[in-house]
Coordinates of C-alpha atoms in Angstrom, one line a residue:
M1 CA 112.3 -124.5 25.4
Y2 CA 113.1 -121.9 28.5
I3 CA 115.9 -120.7 30.5
R4 CA 116.7 -123.0 33.0
R5 CA 118.8 -122.0 36.5
V6 CA 120.3 -124.7 38.4
T7 CA 122.4 -124.7 41.0
R8 CA 125.9 -126.4 43.1
K9 CA 126.8 -126.3 46.8
N10 CA 130.6 -125.5 47.0
K11 CA 132.5 -127.8 49.9
D12 CA 132.8 -124.3 51.5
G13 CA 129.0 -123.9 52.2
T14 CA 128.6 -121.3 48.8
T15 CA 125.9 -121.7 46.1
V16 CA 127.0 -121.3 42.8
A17 CA 123.9 -120.7 40.0
Y18 CA 124.2 -121.8 36.4
L19 CA 121.9 -120.4 33.2
Q20 CA 121.1 -123.0 30.6
L21 CA 119.1 -123.2 27.5
A22 CA 116.7 -126.4 27.9
H23 CA 113.8 -128.1 26.6
N24 CA 112.1 -131.4 27.5
E25 CA 112.2 -134.4 26.0
W26 CA 110.1 -137.5 26.6
D27 CA 112.0 -140.5 28.0
P28 CA 110.2 -143.7 26.5
K29 CA 112.5 -145.7 29.7
A30 CA 111.6 -143.7 32.5
K31 CA 107.9 -142.6 31.6
Y32 CA 108.5 -138.9 32.0
A33 CA 110.1 -135.9 30.5
K34 CA 113.9 -134.9 31.1
A35 CA 115.4 -131.6 30.8
K36 CA 117.8 -131.4 27.7
V37 CA 120.5 -128.7 27.7
I38 CA 121.0 -127.1 24.4
Y39 CA 123.3 -124.5 25.7
S40 CA 125.1 -123.1 29.0
F41 CA 125.0 -119.9 29.3
G42 CA 127.8 -120.3 32.2
R43 CA 127.7 -118.7 36.0
E44 CA 124.6 -116.7 36.4
D45 CA 127.0 -113.7 38.1
E46 CA 129.2 -113.6 35.1
V47 CA 126.6 -113.9 32.5
D48 CA 126.7 -111.6 29.6
R49 CA 123.0 -109.7 30.0
A50 CA 123.4 -108.4 26.2
V51 CA 123.4 -111.9 24.8
L52 CA 120.0 -112.7 26.9
E53 CA 118.6 -109.4 25.9
R54 CA 119.9 -109.6 22.0
L55 CA 118.2 -113.2 22.6
A56 CA 115.1 -111.9 23.7
K57 CA 114.6 -109.4 20.7
S58 CA 115.1 -112.1 18.1
I59 CA 112.7 -114.3 19.9
S60 CA 110.3 -111.1 20.0
R61 CA 110.6 -110.8 16.5
F62 CA 108.4 -113.9 16.2
L63 CA 105.6 -112.6 18.3
S64 CA 102.7 -109.9 18.2
P65 CA 103.2 -106.7 19.9
E66 CA 100.9 -107.5 22.3
Q67 CA 102.4 -111.2 23.2
A68 CA 105.7 -109.2 23.3
W69 CA 104.4 -106.6 25.9
E70 CA 103.1 -109.1 27.7
I71 CA 106.2 -110.9 28.2
E72 CA 108.0 -107.5 29.0
T73 CA 105.5 -106.9 31.7
L74 CA 105.5 -110.3 33.3
T75 CA 109.7 -109.9 33.6
G76 CA 109.7 -106.7 34.6
E77 CA 111.6 -105.3 31.5
V78 CA 109.3 -102.6 30.5
S79 CA 111.3 -99.6 29.2
D80 CA 111.4 -97.0 32.0
D81 CA 111.0 -94.1 29.4
F82 CA 107.1 -94.6 29.0
Q83 CA 104.8 -92.1 30.2
F84 CA 101.8 -92.1 31.1
Q85 CA 99.8 -89.2 28.2
S86 CA 96.0 -89.5 28.5
S87 CA 93.1 -91.7 29.5
K88 CA 89.3 -91.7 28.3
R89 CA 86.5 -93.7 29.5
L90 CA 86.3 -97.2 27.6
G91 CA 83.9 -99.6 29.4
G92 CA 80.5 -97.8 28.8
A93 CA 80.8 -97.7 25.0
W94 CA 82.6 -100.7 24.7
L95 CA 79.3 -102.4 26.4
L96 CA 77.4 -101.0 24.1
D97 CA 79.7 -101.3 21.1
Q98 CA 79.7 -105.3 21.7
L99 CA 75.3 -104.9 22.3
W100 CA 75.2 -103.1 18.8
R101 CA 77.0 -106.0 17.1
Q102 CA 75.6 -108.4 18.6
L103 CA 72.1 -107.3 17.9
G104 CA 73.7 -106.8 14.3
L105 CA 72.5 -102.8 14.1
G106 CA 76.3 -102.6 12.6
E107 CA 75.5 -104.7 9.5
I108 CA 72.0 -103.7 9.1
L109 CA 73.1 -99.7 8.7
H110 CA 76.0 -101.2 6.4
S111 CA 74.0 -102.6 4.3
L112 CA 71.5 -100.0 3.9
F113 CA 74.1 -97.6 3.2
A114 CA 76.2 -99.8 0.9
S115 CA 75.1 -97.9 -2.4
R116 CA 75.3 -94.5 -0.9
H117 CA 79.2 -94.7 -1.5
H118 CA 79.8 -92.3 1.4
Q119 CA 83.4 -90.7 2.6
I120 CA 82.4 -90.8 5.9
P121 CA 82.0 -93.7 8.4
L122 CA 78.1 -93.3 9.1
E123 CA 77.5 -96.3 10.7
R124 CA 80.2 -95.5 13.4
L125 CA 78.7 -91.6 13.4
I126 CA 75.2 -93.0 14.1
F127 CA 76.8 -95.1 16.7
A128 CA 78.8 -92.5 18.6
M129 CA 75.2 -90.3 18.6
V130 CA 73.5 -93.2 20.1
A131 CA 76.2 -93.8 22.4
N132 CA 75.9 -90.3 23.3
R133 CA 73.0 -90.5 24.3
A134 CA 73.2 -93.2 26.8
L135 CA 76.0 -92.1 28.5
H136 CA 76.7 -88.6 28.4
P137 CA 73.9 -86.2 26.3
S138 CA 75.2 -83.2 24.7
S139 CA 74.8 -81.3 21.3
K140 CA 76.4 -82.4 18.6
L141 CA 79.0 -79.7 19.0
A142 CA 79.5 -80.6 22.2
M143 CA 80.4 -84.2 20.9
E144 CA 83.7 -83.4 19.1
E145 CA 85.3 -82.9 22.7
W146 CA 83.5 -85.9 24.0
V147 CA 84.9 -88.2 21.3
E148 CA 88.6 -87.0 20.8
K149 CA 89.1 -86.1 24.7
D150 CA 87.0 -88.0 26.6
V151 CA 85.3 -91.1 25.9
H152 CA 86.7 -94.3 23.3
I153 CA 84.3 -94.9 20.6
P154 CA 86.1 -98.1 18.8
H155 CA 87.0 -96.9 15.4
L156 CA 86.3 -93.5 15.4
P157 CA 89.3 -91.2 16.8
Q158 CA 87.5 -88.1 16.0
V159 CA 84.4 -86.7 14.7
A160 CA 83.4 -83.1 13.0
S161 CA 79.7 -82.0 13.9
H162 CA 79.0 -81.0 10.2
Q163 CA 79.4 -85.1 9.9
L164 CA 77.3 -85.8 12.5
Y165 CA 74.5 -83.5 10.9
R166 CA 75.2 -85.4 7.7
A167 CA 74.5 -88.4 9.2
M168 CA 71.5 -87.5 10.9
D169 CA 70.1 -86.3 7.4
E170 CA 71.4 -90.2 6.1
L171 CA 69.9 -92.0 9.1
L172 CA 66.4 -90.3 8.4
A173 CA 66.3 -91.2 4.4
V174 CA 66.4 -95.4 5.5
Q175 CA 64.1 -95.0 8.6
P176 CA 61.2 -97.2 7.4
E177 CA 63.6 -100.1 6.2
L178 CA 66.2 -99.6 9.5
E179 CA 63.1 -99.8 12.3
R180 CA 61.8 -103.1 10.3
Q181 CA 65.5 -104.9 10.1
V182 CA 65.8 -104.1 13.7
F183 CA 62.8 -105.0 14.8
H184 CA 63.1 -108.5 13.1
A185 CA 66.5 -109.0 14.1
V186 CA 65.8 -108.0 17.8
A187 CA 63.1 -110.3 17.7
D188 CA 65.0 -113.2 16.4
L189 CA 67.8 -112.8 18.8
L190 CA 66.1 -112.2 21.9
N191 CA 63.0 -114.4 21.1
L192 CA 60.5 -111.4 21.8
E193 CA 57.0 -112.3 22.7
V194 CA 54.9 -110.0 20.5
D195 CA 51.4 -111.1 21.5
L196 CA 51.1 -108.1 23.7
I197 CA 51.9 -104.6 22.5
Y198 CA 51.8 -101.8 24.7
F199 CA 51.3 -98.5 23.0
D200 CA 51.2 -94.9 24.6
T201 CA 51.8 -91.1 23.9
T202 CA 54.0 -88.2 25.8
S203 CA 55.1 -84.7 24.4
S204 CA 58.5 -83.5 24.7
Y205 CA 58.9 -79.8 24.5
F206 CA 61.5 -77.1 23.1
E207 CA 63.0 -74.2 24.6
V208 CA 61.2 -71.7 21.9
D209 CA 58.7 -69.3 22.6
P210 CA 55.6 -70.0 20.3
S211 CA 56.2 -66.9 18.5
E212 CA 59.7 -67.5 17.4
T213 CA 58.6 -70.4 15.3
P214 CA 58.6 -69.9 11.5
E215 CA 55.3 -69.5 9.6
G216 CA 53.8 -72.8 7.9
E217 CA 55.7 -74.6 11.2
S218 CA 53.9 -78.1 10.7
L219 CA 55.6 -80.0 13.9
R220 CA 56.1 -77.7 16.8
K221 CA 53.3 -77.0 18.0
Q222 CA 51.5 -76.1 21.2
G223 CA 49.5 -79.0 22.7
F224 CA 48.6 -81.0 25.4
S225 CA 51.5 -80.8 27.7
K226 CA 52.6 -84.4 29.7
D227 CA 55.8 -82.0 30.8
K228 CA 53.5 -79.6 32.2
R229 CA 55.3 -76.7 29.5
P230 CA 51.7 -75.6 27.7
D231 CA 53.3 -72.7 27.2
L232 CA 56.1 -74.0 24.7
V233 CA 55.7 -75.9 21.2
Q234 CA 56.1 -79.4 21.4
I235 CA 55.7 -82.6 19.3
V236 CA 53.9 -85.8 20.4
I237 CA 56.1 -88.9 20.3
G238 CA 54.0 -92.6 20.7
L239 CA 56.3 -95.8 21.5
A240 CA 55.0 -99.1 21.2
V241 CA 57.2 -101.7 23.5
T242 CA 56.6 -105.5 23.9
R243 CA 55.4 -107.0 27.5
E244 CA 59.2 -107.2 28.7
G245 CA 59.7 -103.5 28.0
I246 CA 61.6 -103.9 24.9
P247 CA 60.8 -100.4 22.5
I248 CA 60.0 -101.8 19.2
R249 CA 59.2 -98.5 17.5
A250 CA 58.6 -95.0 17.7
W251 CA 56.3 -92.4 16.0
V252 CA 56.5 -88.7 15.7
W253 CA 53.5 -86.1 15.1
P254 CA 53.0 -82.4 15.3
G255 CA 52.4 -80.9 19.4
N256 CA 48.7 -80.8 18.7
T257 CA 47.8 -84.1 17.5
M258 CA 45.2 -85.6 20.1
D259 CA 45.6 -89.1 21.5
M260 CA 42.4 -90.6 19.8
T261 CA 43.3 -89.7 16.6
V262 CA 46.7 -91.7 16.1
I263 CA 45.6 -95.3 16.6
K264 CA 45.0 -95.9 13.0
Q265 CA 48.3 -95.1 11.7
V266 CA 49.7 -97.0 14.7
K267 CA 48.0 -100.4 13.8
Q268 CA 48.3 -100.2 10.1
D269 CA 52.4 -99.6 10.3
L270 CA 52.0 -102.9 13.2
I271 CA 50.1 -104.6 10.1
G272 CA 52.8 -104.3 8.0
W273 CA 55.1 -105.7 10.4
K274 CA 52.6 -109.2 10.6
L275 CA 51.5 -107.7 13.9
G276 CA 48.3 -107.8 13.4
R277 CA 46.8 -111.0 15.4
V278 CA 48.4 -109.4 19.0
I279 CA 46.6 -107.7 21.6
S280 CA 47.0 -104.2 22.2
V281 CA 47.1 -102.3 25.5
M282 CA 46.3 -98.7 25.8
D283 CA 45.3 -96.6 28.2
R284 CA 42.1 -94.8 29.0
G285 CA 43.1 -91.9 26.7
F286 CA 42.6 -94.0 23.6
S287 CA 39.3 -96.1 24.4
S288 CA 37.1 -94.4 21.9
E289 CA 34.8 -97.1 20.3
E290 CA 36.4 -96.2 16.9
N291 CA 40.0 -96.8 18.2
L292 CA 38.7 -100.2 19.6
R293 CA 37.3 -101.1 16.2
I294 CA 40.4 -100.0 14.5
L295 CA 42.1 -102.4 17.1
Q296 CA 40.2 -105.3 16.1
Q297 CA 41.2 -105.0 12.8
A298 CA 43.1 -108.3 11.2
G299 CA 42.4 -110.6 14.0
G300 CA 43.4 -108.2 16.9
H301 CA 42.3 -107.8 19.7
Y302 CA 42.6 -104.6 22.8
I303 CA 42.8 -104.5 26.6
V304 CA 42.5 -100.8 27.6
G305 CA 40.9 -98.8 30.4
E306 CA 37.9 -97.1 30.7
K307 CA 37.3 -93.5 31.9
M308 CA 35.1 -94.5 35.1
R309 CA 33.5 -91.2 35.1
S310 CA 32.7 -90.8 31.5
G311 CA 29.1 -91.0 32.1
K312 CA 28.9 -94.3 29.2
A313 CA 25.6 -96.1 30.4
T314 CA 27.8 -99.8 29.9
V315 CA 30.8 -98.1 32.4
E316 CA 28.0 -97.0 34.7
E317 CA 26.2 -100.6 34.7
A318 CA 30.0 -101.9 34.8
L319 CA 30.3 -99.9 38.2
S320 CA 27.0 -100.6 39.9
R321 CA 27.2 -104.4 39.3
R322 CA 27.3 -106.3 42.6
G323 CA 29.6 -109.1 43.6
R324 CA 32.5 -110.2 45.4
Y325 CA 36.0 -109.5 44.2
Q326 CA 38.7 -112.6 43.6
Q327 CA 41.9 -112.0 45.2
V328 CA 44.3 -113.1 42.8
R329 CA 47.4 -111.2 44.1
E330 CA 48.6 -109.1 47.1
N331 CA 46.8 -106.0 46.5
L332 CA 45.1 -107.1 43.5
H333 CA 41.6 -107.9 43.4
I334 CA 39.5 -108.2 40.2
K335 CA 35.7 -109.0 39.3
E336 CA 34.5 -109.4 35.9
I337 CA 31.4 -107.9 34.7
I338 CA 29.8 -108.6 31.5
V339 CA 27.5 -106.0 29.9
G340 CA 25.0 -106.9 27.4
D341 CA 24.2 -109.6 24.9
G342 CA 25.3 -111.2 21.4
E343 CA 27.4 -108.3 19.2
A344 CA 26.8 -105.9 21.7
R345 CA 28.4 -108.0 25.0
Q346 CA 30.9 -105.9 26.3
R347 CA 33.6 -107.6 28.8
Y348 CA 35.2 -105.4 31.8
V349 CA 37.6 -106.6 34.7
L350 CA 37.1 -104.2 37.3
V351 CA 40.5 -104.1 39.6
Y352 CA 40.7 -103.1 43.0
N353 CA 43.8 -102.0 44.9
P354 CA 43.3 -101.9 48.7
S355 CA 46.5 -100.4 49.8
E356 CA 45.9 -97.5 46.9
A357 CA 42.7 -97.2 47.9
E358 CA 44.2 -96.6 51.6
R359 CA 46.8 -94.1 50.0
Q360 CA 44.1 -92.2 48.1
R361 CA 41.7 -92.1 51.1
K362 CA 44.6 -90.4 53.4
E363 CA 45.5 -88.2 50.7
R364 CA 41.8 -86.4 50.6
E365 CA 41.3 -86.2 54.2
T366 CA 44.6 -84.3 54.1
L367 CA 43.2 -82.5 51.2
L368 CA 40.0 -81.4 52.9
E369 CA 41.6 -80.7 56.2
S370 CA 43.5 -78.1 54.3
L371 CA 40.5 -76.7 52.7
K372 CA 38.7 -76.4 56.1
E373 CA 41.6 -74.0 57.0
E374 CA 41.3 -71.8 53.9
L375 CA 37.3 -71.8 54.6
E376 CA 37.7 -70.7 58.1
G377 CA 40.3 -67.9 57.2
L378 CA 38.0 -66.6 54.0
R379 CA 36.0 -63.6 55.2
Q380 CA 32.5 -65.0 53.3
L381 CA 30.2 -62.3 53.7
P382 CA 26.6 -62.9 51.6
N383 CA 26.5 -62.2 48.2
E384 CA 30.2 -61.3 47.6
A385 CA 30.3 -64.0 45.2
H386 CA 33.0 -62.6 43.2
H387 CA 35.7 -62.1 46.1
K388 CA 39.3 -63.0 45.1
A389 CA 40.0 -65.3 47.7
T390 CA 36.8 -67.1 46.7
C391 CA 37.4 -67.0 43.2
R392 CA 41.0 -68.5 43.9
L393 CA 40.1 -71.5 45.7
R394 CA 36.5 -72.3 43.4
S395 CA 39.4 -72.2 40.5
H396 CA 41.8 -74.7 42.4
P397 CA 43.2 -78.2 40.6
S398 CA 42.4 -79.8 44.2
Y399 CA 39.7 -78.0 46.0
G400 CA 37.7 -77.2 43.7
K401 CA 36.3 -80.4 43.1
Y402 CA 34.9 -80.6 46.4
L403 CA 33.5 -77.4 47.2
R404 CA 29.6 -76.1 46.1
Q405 CA 28.4 -72.5 46.5
L406 CA 25.7 -70.9 47.8
K407 CA 22.6 -69.1 46.7
D408 CA 24.3 -66.0 49.0
G409 CA 27.7 -66.7 47.4
T410 CA 29.1 -68.9 50.5
L411 CA 31.3 -71.5 49.7
R412 CA 30.9 -74.8 51.7
I413 CA 32.6 -78.8 51.5
D414 CA 30.6 -80.7 49.0
K415 CA 29.8 -83.8 51.1
Q416 CA 28.2 -85.6 48.1
A417 CA 31.3 -85.0 45.7
V418 CA 33.4 -86.1 48.6
R419 CA 31.0 -89.4 49.1
E420 CA 31.3 -89.8 44.9
A421 CA 34.6 -89.4 45.4
E422 CA 35.8 -92.6 47.6
K423 CA 33.8 -94.8 45.4
Y424 CA 36.5 -94.6 43.1
D425 CA 39.2 -95.3 45.5
G426 CA 41.9 -97.8 44.3
K427 CA 39.7 -98.9 41.9
Y428 CA 40.1 -99.0 38.0
L429 CA 38.2 -100.6 35.1
I430 CA 39.6 -102.7 31.7
R431 CA 37.8 -103.6 28.9
T432 CA 38.9 -106.3 26.5
S433 CA 37.8 -108.2 23.6
D434 CA 39.3 -111.3 23.6
D435 CA 37.2 -113.7 25.5
T436 CA 40.3 -116.4 25.9
L437 CA 42.1 -114.7 28.4
S438 CA 41.2 -115.1 32.1
A439 CA 40.5 -112.0 34.1
E440 CA 43.8 -112.3 35.7
D441 CA 45.7 -112.2 32.7
V442 CA 43.5 -109.2 31.5
A443 CA 44.3 -107.3 35.0
I444 CA 48.1 -108.2 34.9
G445 CA 48.7 -107.5 31.0
Y446 CA 47.0 -104.2 31.6
K447 CA 49.0 -103.8 34.9
Q448 CA 52.1 -104.0 32.9
L449 CA 51.1 -101.0 31.3
V450 CA 54.0 -99.2 33.6
D451 CA 56.7 -100.9 31.5
I452 CA 56.2 -97.9 28.9
E453 CA 56.0 -95.3 31.1
Q454 CA 59.3 -96.3 33.0
A455 CA 60.3 -96.0 29.1
F456 CA 59.3 -92.7 28.9
R457 CA 61.7 -91.8 31.6
T458 CA 64.3 -92.8 30.9
L459 CA 63.8 -91.1 27.4
K460 CA 63.5 -88.2 28.9
S461 CA 65.0 -88.2 32.0
T462 CA 68.1 -90.6 31.7
L463 CA 68.9 -89.7 27.8
E464 CA 68.0 -86.2 27.8
L465 CA 65.6 -86.5 25.0
R466 CA 64.4 -82.5 26.4
P467 CA 64.7 -80.4 25.9
M468 CA 65.4 -80.1 22.1
Y469 CA 67.3 -77.6 20.2
H470 CA 67.1 -78.4 17.1
R471 CA 64.7 -76.4 14.2
L472 CA 64.6 -78.3 10.9
E473 CA 61.7 -80.8 11.3
D474 CA 63.9 -84.0 9.8
R475 CA 66.5 -83.1 12.5
I476 CA 63.5 -83.2 15.3
R477 CA 62.8 -86.7 13.6
A478 CA 66.3 -88.4 13.4
H479 CA 66.5 -86.8 17.1
V480 CA 63.9 -89.3 18.1
L481 CA 65.3 -91.9 16.1
L482 CA 68.5 -92.1 17.6
S483 CA 66.7 -91.8 21.1
W484 CA 64.5 -95.0 20.8
L485 CA 68.4 -96.6 19.5
A486 CA 69.7 -95.5 22.4
L487 CA 66.6 -96.9 24.3
L488 CA 66.5 -100.1 22.6
L489 CA 70.0 -100.6 24.1
V490 CA 69.5 -99.4 27.1
R491 CA 66.3 -101.5 28.4
I492 CA 68.0 -104.8 26.8
V493 CA 71.2 -104.0 29.6
E494 CA 68.5 -103.3 32.2
I495 CA 66.5 -106.8 31.6
R496 CA 69.7 -108.8 30.6
T497 CA 71.7 -107.3 34.0
H498 CA 68.5 -106.7 36.5
E499 CA 70.1 -103.5 37.4
S500 CA 69.2 -100.0 36.7
W501 CA 70.7 -98.3 33.6
P502 CA 72.7 -95.3 35.5
K503 CA 74.4 -98.1 38.1
V504 CA 75.5 -100.4 34.7
R505 CA 76.7 -97.2 32.9
D506 CA 78.6 -95.6 35.9
E507 CA 80.5 -99.1 37.2
C508 CA 81.3 -99.2 33.5
E509 CA 82.3 -95.9 33.2
R510 CA 85.3 -96.4 35.5
L511 CA 87.1 -99.0 33.1
M512 CA 90.0 -96.4 31.3
L513 CA 91.9 -96.7 28.6
G514 CA 95.3 -95.2 29.4
H515 CA 97.7 -94.3 26.5
F516 CA 101.6 -94.5 27.3
S517 CA 104.3 -93.1 25.1
S518 CA 107.9 -93.8 24.3
K519 CA 110.8 -93.2 22.2
N520 CA 109.8 -96.2 20.4
G521 CA 105.7 -95.9 19.9
D522 CA 102.6 -95.8 21.5
L523 CA 100.6 -97.8 23.6
Y524 CA 97.3 -98.3 24.9
Q525 CA 96.0 -100.6 27.7
R526 CA 92.7 -100.6 30.2
T527 CA 92.7 -100.9 33.5
E528 CA 91.9 -103.9 35.9
L529 CA 88.5 -104.9 35.7
T530 CA 86.9 -105.4 38.6
A531 CA 84.7 -108.0 39.7
K532 CA 81.3 -106.4 39.4
Q533 CA 82.3 -105.1 35.7
A534 CA 83.3 -108.8 34.7
Q535 CA 80.1 -109.7 36.2
L536 CA 78.1 -107.0 34.0
F537 CA 79.9 -108.7 30.6
T538 CA 79.2 -112.0 31.7
A539 CA 75.4 -111.2 32.3
L540 CA 75.1 -109.6 29.0
G541 CA 77.0 -112.3 26.8
L542 CA 79.7 -110.1 25.8
E543 CA 83.1 -110.0 25.7
P544 CA 85.3 -107.1 28.0
P545 CA 87.8 -104.9 26.3
P546 CA 91.5 -106.8 25.8
K547 CA 94.1 -105.7 28.2
I548 CA 96.2 -104.0 25.3
L549 CA 93.7 -102.1 22.8
G550 CA 96.6 -101.1 20.4
I551 CA 100.6 -100.5 20.2
H552 CA 101.4 -98.4 17.1
P553 CA 105.3 -98.1 16.9
R554 CA 107.3 -95.1 15.6
A555 CA 108.8 -95.9 12.4

């Protein structure tokens, strides 16, 4: 049924239009539909528009508010008294919320909190904190204004900081089961390949002077800082990721924990998830003989980096073994080396990168030229070994390893140290316990360890994990857990879209939600999707937000 407009031409050449209410009926003889007039409103220029408006309103009673608004928009009948009140960023939070639901994270949290009977929306509060890490990292107090005025979090119009802290405490209480369920849900949905598990650690500091930490502090400790902030207390964070770069689990240890001491716990935790029969890929800092034995428990294997200057007899023999390199990829040359026989047999792969070797050679040449200038400008007199400038050069982290001091106290460039350094240019040594992998697979598998380094960079920079201001140990652990969940969502977005998260985030954050009001109620409508935004939602397999997010008529 529709409003039909017909015209008739008069003898004097003028044209008259008539409005009719009609609908189409099928004519079986003519074999096509014909218009049947139900009611004639008369001449268009004489029609009582109030009659048409009453008809339209009576029809609108049987439509949803969104449909009625869409019809009014198309016909240009929107009331002129609508006022634009405010806007919020919509796209980023909507994208993360849709992905959150697709992975089943909301359902997991609802099931874990089902028996607790809380009056606050725990799942929504936790999602808001995860989204805040990914979109606009801030304190819990600043999140109050962020949620209320800056961003649209689905089904969460506002938050209070004390509710967020309560949600963090409840989250930590279910951490072991949450991590297990999240891993299995993500592994099933994404068909994760967990034959290789990459593990590494990093540190994250606190803006607290060590003297200000309370007595009995068990987590925030001073230790080896990978952030180059040894003056501050810190924690150590471990991260396990798949070969695709998906973070599957995070650990938190005291800041003075040594890398060598954490492998046993990591292996036991992964065995609990039935990930014992995997190949663990780790850097040189974990390659003690005891750790390598632990990694082989439950049928597991390892691919680890070896320190080439460790002085170990097997390493020295592997490095001295002659033989040609095999080029498997551009700037990737490998040489397989077997040391020993029987149970003492050890398998190594020596990797050589020509471009990296050239870069290191040029850097060393530049450094030596600078060192020569320093030595020429240094007043070196015999028997003045403790001259301040001399001590400064000897203790310099870059210059010192290329210097030797003569008996009379003067400094000279150590040519033997330079020749020794040249032997290692562009090379790194890998050790593996798996004889079924080809040497190429071992080298490429270890090279992918860079993915976990990228995950740490995202965790620290984009998600702004550091510095941390929490004081309570449980809140610190909950903060890392929230950051891990945010990193999980971010890495999935990057893998599916083949774009960096900052680019995706900035594009989606341009999708806004407008709030319009009139005497009849409030309307919430998004801006139009750009082609790029639509492309991102399609790549992620997610539904973009509808044009009308809400209509709230006044009583």
